[in-house]
CSV table of C-alpha atoms and ligand atoms in Angstrom, one decimal:
chain,number,residue,atom,x,y,z
U,1,UNK,CA,11.3,15.0,-12.0
U,2,UNK,CA,11.9,18.7,-11.8
U,3,UNK,CA,12.9,20.8,-14.7
U,4,UNK,CA,16.3,22.4,-14.6
U,5,UNK,CA,17.4,25.9,-15.7
U,6,UNK,CA,21.0,25.6,-16.6
U,7,UNK,CA,23.5,28.2,-15.6
U,8,UNK,CA,24.1,29.4,-19.2
U,9,UNK,CA,20.6,31.0,-19.0
U,10,UNK,CA,21.9,34.0,-17.2
U,11,UNK,CA,20.5,37.5,-17.0
U,12,UNK,CA,22.0,40.7,-15.6
U,13,UNK,CA,19.1,42.9,-14.6
U,14,UNK,CA,15.6,42.2,-13.2
U,15,UNK,CA,13.2,43.7,-15.8
U,16,UNK,CA,9.8,43.0,-17.4
U,17,UNK,CA,11.7,42.8,-20.7
U,18,UNK,CA,13.9,39.8,-19.9
U,19,UNK,CA,12.3,36.8,-21.6
U,20,UNK,CA,11.5,33.8,-19.4
U,21,UNK,CA,13.6,30.7,-20.0
U,22,UNK,CA,11.2,28.3,-18.3
U,23,UNK,CA,7.6,28.2,-17.1
U,24,UNK,CA,6.5,26.3,-14.0
U,25,UNK,CA,3.1,25.7,-12.4
U,26,UNK,CA,2.5,27.0,-8.9
U,27,UNK,CA,4.0,24.6,-6.4
U,28,UNK,CA,5.8,22.6,-9.1
U,29,UNK,CA,9.4,21.9,-8.1
U,30,UNK,CA,12.1,23.3,-10.3
U,31,UNK,CA,15.9,23.4,-10.2
U,32,UNK,CA,18.3,26.2,-11.0
U,33,UNK,CA,22.0,26.0,-11.6
U,34,UNK,CA,23.9,29.2,-10.7
U,35,UNK,CA,27.2,30.6,-11.7
U,36,UNK,CA,29.5,32.4,-9.2
U,37,UNK,CA,29.3,36.2,-9.3
U,38,UNK,CA,32.1,36.3,-11.8
U,39,UNK,CA,30.4,33.8,-14.2
U,40,UNK,CA,33.3,31.4,-13.5
U,41,UNK,CA,36.0,33.7,-14.9
U,42,UNK,CA,38.3,33.4,-11.9
U,43,UNK,CA,39.6,29.8,-11.7
U,44,UNK,CA,43.2,30.3,-10.4
U,45,UNK,CA,44.8,32.7,-8.0
U,46,UNK,CA,46.7,34.1,-11.0
U,47,UNK,CA,43.4,35.1,-12.6
U,48,UNK,CA,43.2,38.8,-11.8
U,49,UNK,CA,40.5,41.4,-12.2
U,50,UNK,CA,42.4,43.1,-15.0
U,51,UNK,CA,41.3,40.5,-17.5
U,52,UNK,CA,37.8,40.2,-16.1
U,53,UNK,CA,34.8,40.9,-18.4
U,54,UNK,CA,32.8,43.0,-16.0
U,55,UNK,CA,29.7,42.9,-18.3
U,56,UNK,CA,29.1,39.3,-17.3
U,57,UNK,CA,29.5,39.7,-13.5
U,58,UNK,CA,26.6,39.3,-11.1
U,59,UNK,CA,24.7,36.8,-13.3
U,60,UNK,CA,21.3,35.4,-12.1
U,61,UNK,CA,19.8,32.4,-13.6
U,62,UNK,CA,16.3,32.5,-15.2
U,63,UNK,CA,14.0,34.2,-15.2
U,64,UNK,CA,11.4,31.5,-14.4
U,65,UNK,CA,7.8,32.3,-15.3
U,66,UNK,CA,5.4,31.3,-12.5
U,67,UNK,CA,2.1,30.5,-14.1
U,68,UNK,CA,-0.8,32.4,-12.7
U,69,UNK,CA,1.3,35.0,-10.7
U,70,UNK,CA,-0.2,38.5,-11.4
U,71,UNK,CA,1.0,42.0,-10.5
U,72,UNK,CA,0.3,42.8,-6.9
U,73,UNK,CA,0.2,39.1,-5.8
U,74,UNK,CA,2.5,38.0,-3.0
U,75,UNK,CA,4.7,35.2,-4.2
U,76,UNK,CA,6.3,32.7,-1.8
U,77,UNK,CA,9.4,30.9,-2.9
U,78,UNK,CA,10.3,27.9,-0.8
U,79,UNK,CA,14.1,27.1,-1.0
U,80,UNK,CA,14.1,23.3,-0.8
U,81,UNK,CA,17.8,23.1,-1.3
U,82,UNK,CA,20.7,25.6,-1.7
U,83,UNK,CA,23.8,23.6,-2.5
U,84,UNK,CA,27.3,25.0,-3.2
U,85,UNK,CA,29.2,23.0,-5.8
U,86,UNK,CA,32.5,24.8,-5.5
U,87,UNK,CA,35.3,25.7,-5.6
U,88,UNK,CA,34.8,29.2,-4.2
U,89,UNK,CA,36.7,32.4,-5.0
U,90,UNK,CA,37.3,35.5,-3.0
U,91,UNK,CA,38.9,38.8,-4.1
U,92,UNK,CA,40.2,42.0,-2.6
U,93,UNK,CA,40.0,45.2,-4.7
U,94,UNK,CA,41.8,48.4,-3.7
U,95,UNK,CA,39.3,51.2,-2.6
U,96,UNK,CA,36.3,48.8,-3.0
U,97,UNK,CA,34.1,47.5,-0.2
U,98,UNK,CA,33.9,48.6,3.5
U,99,UNK,CA,37.7,47.9,4.0
U,100,UNK,CA,38.8,49.4,0.6
U,101,UNK,CA,40.8,52.2,2.2
U,102,UNK,CA,43.2,49.6,3.7
U,103,UNK,CA,43.6,47.5,0.6
U,104,UNK,CA,46.4,48.3,-1.8
U,105,UNK,CA,46.7,45.0,-3.7
U,106,UNK,CA,44.3,43.1,-5.7
U,107,UNK,CA,44.3,39.5,-4.8
U,108,UNK,CA,42.3,36.4,-6.0
U,109,UNK,CA,42.1,33.4,-3.7
U,110,UNK,CA,40.6,30.0,-4.6
U,111,UNK,CA,38.9,28.2,-1.6
U,112,UNK,CA,38.7,24.4,-2.2
U,113,UNK,CA,35.6,22.6,-0.9
U,114,UNK,CA,36.3,19.6,1.3
U,115,UNK,CA,33.2,17.9,2.4
U,116,UNK,CA,31.1,20.4,4.3
U,117,UNK,CA,33.9,22.8,4.6
U,118,UNK,CA,35.6,25.5,2.6
U,119,UNK,CA,39.4,25.8,3.1
U,120,UNK,CA,40.9,29.2,3.2
U,121,UNK,CA,44.6,29.2,2.1
U,122,UNK,CA,45.1,25.6,3.3
U,123,UNK,CA,44.7,26.9,6.8
U,124,UNK,CA,41.3,27.9,8.0
U,125,UNK,CA,38.4,25.4,7.6
U,126,UNK,CA,35.0,27.0,7.6
U,127,UNK,CA,31.8,25.1,7.7
U,128,UNK,CA,29.6,25.8,4.7
U,129,UNK,CA,26.3,27.7,5.1
U,130,UNK,CA,25.4,28.1,1.4
U,131,UNK,CA,23.2,31.1,0.7
U,132,UNK,CA,22.0,33.1,-2.3
U,133,UNK,CA,23.2,36.7,-2.6
U,134,UNK,CA,20.8,37.6,-5.4
U,135,UNK,CA,17.2,36.5,-5.5
U,136,UNK,CA,14.1,38.3,-6.7
U,137,UNK,CA,11.4,39.1,-9.2
U,138,UNK,CA,11.1,41.6,-12.0
U,139,UNK,CA,9.9,45.1,-11.0
U,140,UNK,CA,6.7,46.4,-12.6
U,141,UNK,CA,8.8,48.7,-14.8
U,142,UNK,CA,12.3,49.7,-15.6
U,143,UNK,CA,15.4,47.5,-15.0
U,144,UNK,CA,17.4,47.0,-11.9
U,145,UNK,CA,20.9,45.7,-12.3
U,146,UNK,CA,21.6,42.5,-10.4
U,147,UNK,CA,24.2,44.3,-8.3
U,148,UNK,CA,21.5,46.3,-6.6
U,149,UNK,CA,19.0,45.2,-4.0
U,150,UNK,CA,15.6,46.7,-3.5
U,151,UNK,CA,11.9,46.1,-3.0
U,152,UNK,CA,12.0,43.4,-5.7
U,153,UNK,CA,14.8,41.5,-3.9
U,154,UNK,CA,18.0,41.5,-5.9
U,155,UNK,CA,21.4,41.7,-4.4
U,156,UNK,CA,20.4,41.5,-0.7
U,157,UNK,CA,23.3,39.3,0.4
U,158,UNK,CA,21.3,38.0,3.3
U,159,UNK,CA,22.8,35.0,5.0
U,160,UNK,CA,19.4,33.6,5.9
U,161,UNK,CA,18.6,33.0,2.2
U,162,UNK,CA,19.4,29.3,2.4
U,163,UNK,CA,17.9,25.8,2.5
U,164,UNK,CA,14.6,25.7,4.3
U,165,UNK,CA,13.9,29.4,4.0
U,166,UNK,CA,10.9,30.9,2.3
U,167,UNK,CA,11.1,34.3,0.6
U,168,UNK,CA,8.1,36.5,-0.1
U,169,UNK,CA,8.1,39.0,-3.0
U,170,UNK,CA,5.4,41.3,-4.4
U,171,UNK,CA,4.8,40.3,-8.0
U,172,UNK,CA,5.5,43.2,-10.5
U,173,UNK,CA,4.6,41.5,-13.8
U,174,UNK,CA,2.7,38.5,-15.1
U,175,UNK,CA,4.6,35.3,-14.2
U,176,UNK,CA,6.7,37.2,-11.7
U,177,UNK,CA,10.0,36.4,-13.6
U,178,UNK,CA,11.9,34.9,-10.7
U,179,UNK,CA,15.6,34.5,-10.8
U,180,UNK,CA,18.5,33.9,-8.4
U,181,UNK,CA,22.3,33.6,-8.3
U,182,UNK,CA,25.4,34.9,-6.5
U,183,UNK,CA,25.7,31.9,-4.2
U,184,UNK,CA,28.1,32.1,-1.3
U,185,UNK,CA,29.3,28.8,0.2
U,186,UNK,CA,29.6,30.8,3.4
U,187,UNK,CA,29.7,34.5,4.2
U,188,UNK,CA,29.7,36.7,7.3
U,189,UNK,CA,27.0,39.3,7.9
U,190,UNK,CA,28.1,42.6,6.3
U,191,UNK,CA,30.1,41.0,3.4
U,192,UNK,CA,32.6,43.7,4.3
U,193,UNK,CA,35.4,43.0,1.8
U,194,UNK,CA,32.8,42.9,-1.1
U,195,UNK,CA,32.5,39.1,-1.4
U,196,UNK,CA,31.8,35.8,0.4
U,197,UNK,CA,33.0,32.4,-0.7
U,198,UNK,CA,31.7,33.0,-4.2
U,199,UNK,CA,30.7,29.6,-5.6
U,200,UNK,CA,28.7,28.0,-8.4
U,201,UNK,CA,25.7,26.1,-7.1
U,202,UNK,CA,22.4,24.3,-7.5
U,203,UNK,CA,19.0,25.3,-6.1
U,204,UNK,CA,15.8,23.4,-5.9
U,205,UNK,CA,12.6,25.5,-5.2
U,206,UNK,CA,8.9,25.9,-5.5
U,207,UNK,CA,6.9,29.1,-5.9
U,208,UNK,CA,3.3,29.9,-5.4
U,209,UNK,CA,1.0,32.8,-4.8
U,210,UNK,CA,-0.2,33.2,-1.2
U,211,UNK,CA,-3.0,35.3,0.3
U,212,UNK,CA,-1.3,37.5,2.9
U,213,UNK,CA,-2.6,41.0,2.0
U,214,UNK,CA,-0.3,43.8,3.1
U,215,UNK,CA,2.8,41.6,3.8
U,216,UNK,CA,5.9,43.9,3.6
U,217,UNK,CA,8.3,42.5,1.0
U,218,UNK,CA,10.9,41.3,0.6
U,219,UNK,CA,10.1,39.1,3.6
U,220,UNK,CA,11.8,35.9,4.9
U,221,UNK,CA,10.6,33.1,7.0
U,222,UNK,CA,12.4,30.0,8.3
U,223,UNK,CA,11.6,27.5,11.0
U,224,UNK,CA,12.5,29.9,13.8
U,225,UNK,CA,11.8,33.4,12.7
U,226,UNK,CA,10.1,35.9,10.4
U,227,UNK,CA,12.4,38.6,8.9
U,228,UNK,CA,11.9,41.9,7.2
U,229,UNK,CA,14.7,43.0,4.8
U,230,UNK,CA,15.1,46.5,3.6
U,231,UNK,CA,17.7,48.3,1.3
U,232,UNK,CA,18.4,52.0,1.1
U,233,UNK,CA,21.2,54.5,0.4
U,234,UNK,CA,22.3,54.4,4.0
U,235,UNK,CA,22.1,51.8,6.8
U,236,UNK,CA,20.2,54.4,8.9
U,237,UNK,CA,17.4,54.6,6.3
U,238,UNK,CA,17.5,50.8,5.8
U,239,UNK,CA,17.2,49.9,9.4
U,240,UNK,CA,14.3,52.4,9.9
U,241,UNK,CA,12.5,50.7,6.9
U,242,UNK,CA,13.1,47.2,8.3
U,243,UNK,CA,11.8,48.2,11.7
U,244,UNK,CA,8.7,49.9,10.3
U,245,UNK,CA,8.0,46.9,8.2
U,246,UNK,CA,8.3,44.5,11.1
U,247,UNK,CA,6.2,46.7,13.3
U,248,UNK,CA,3.6,46.9,10.6
U,249,UNK,CA,3.6,43.1,10.1
U,250,UNK,CA,3.3,42.5,13.8
U,251,UNK,CA,0.4,45.0,14.3
U,252,UNK,CA,-1.5,44.7,11.1
U,253,UNK,CA,-1.1,41.1,10.2
U,254,UNK,CA,-0.1,39.2,13.4
U,255,UNK,CA,-2.5,41.2,15.5
U,256,UNK,CA,-0.2,42.5,18.3
U,257,UNK,CA,-0.9,45.9,19.8
U,258,UNK,CA,1.3,48.9,18.9
U,259,UNK,CA,3.1,48.8,22.3
U,260,UNK,CA,3.3,45.0,22.5
U,261,UNK,CA,4.9,44.8,19.1
U,262,UNK,CA,7.3,47.6,19.9
U,263,UNK,CA,8.3,46.2,23.3
U,264,UNK,CA,8.7,42.7,22.1
U,265,UNK,CA,10.8,43.9,19.1
U,266,UNK,CA,13.1,45.5,21.6
U,267,UNK,CA,13.1,42.5,23.9
U,268,UNK,CA,13.6,39.6,21.5
U,269,UNK,CA,14.1,41.0,18.0
U,270,UNK,CA,17.5,41.3,16.4
U,271,UNK,CA,18.5,44.1,14.0
U,272,UNK,CA,21.4,42.9,11.7
U,273,UNK,CA,23.3,44.1,8.7
U,274,UNK,CA,23.0,41.9,5.6
U,275,UNK,CA,25.6,43.8,3.5
U,276,UNK,CA,27.2,47.2,3.6
U,277,UNK,CA,29.0,47.1,0.2
U,278,UNK,CA,26.4,47.1,-2.6
U,279,UNK,CA,24.9,50.2,-4.4
U,280,UNK,CA,22.2,50.2,-1.8
U,281,UNK,CA,22.8,48.8,1.7
U,282,UNK,CA,20.7,46.0,3.3
U,283,UNK,CA,19.5,45.5,6.8
U,284,UNK,CA,17.2,42.9,8.3
U,285,UNK,CA,15.1,42.6,11.4
U,286,UNK,CA,14.5,39.1,12.9
U,287,UNK,CA,11.6,38.2,15.1
U,288,UNK,CA,11.0,34.8,16.7
U,289,UNK,CA,8.0,32.7,15.6
U,290,UNK,CA,7.7,31.3,19.1
U,291,UNK,CA,6.4,34.7,20.3
U,292,UNK,CA,3.9,34.9,17.4
U,293,UNK,CA,2.6,31.5,18.6
U,294,UNK,CA,2.0,33.0,22.1
U,295,UNK,CA,-0.3,35.4,20.4
U,296,UNK,CA,-2.1,32.7,18.4
U,297,UNK,CA,-0.6,33.6,15.1
U,298,UNK,CA,1.0,31.2,12.5
U,299,UNK,CA,2.2,32.2,9.1
U,300,UNK,CA,-0.4,30.7,6.7
U,301,UNK,CA,0.8,27.5,5.0
U,302,UNK,CA,-0.9,25.5,2.3
S,401,CA,CA1,26.1,39.9,-3.7
S,402,ZN,ZN1,28.5,37.3,-4.2
């Protein structure tokens, strides 16, 4: 039986000052219910943003105190299940998002969930690929609104943050103070209009400290690839950070030479946008694990 953090346990900024709502041992399974990014305020297409209470948008659930996690540790969070419970909502907002200049009318659209699909305006069926937009740990000091991504994680809106992925964060405070939210039943890379299929959901996870000194964080791993994720004020800055972090990982941790790492990143690595609409922009670099195996390197597991 895993303990569940219910979605009413919401917080709105990652900070050392937010009190933990649950404690778990390392490796102990826990469950988290998440609100959609509007805290469930938009239930009908007639629910407009004019009546929205913006102070409760971008909720994350938690934080969860991971026993024994200390500042400077690398925390690995294994996402055992990321499940969208629906229905989903999308919005347009004039002058907001990467397409804002073209948008003159605010619109709210509810997307029903039908089995494994979401249904857009009764017409377009899209297979769900549920993912968490916001996931992270408290920074060592200060507070970072959930709208903003960064070194602590936060609003990265990375489509790979899904069932079967592991996320790595550098712990800022005792217990790490982990939280997540902003689930999307499905979303395209870039999140160009400012949202995906925003849905409530349920997450099952474990978290534990791992010994991978120098791992650049946030870092993601799934069955097929390792991924660096970087956020900055421009996508140019962000992609340079993501590239430098992957090159550093490949040379300093996986043991490739400077030139092998660079040539293989250019040969089989993929540079992709996560999102281009948040206060900082997020870019990722994906590198296949099959190549790491050719060099005799495996990510350490328990
Ligand atoms: Ca988001
Ligand atoms: Zn979202």
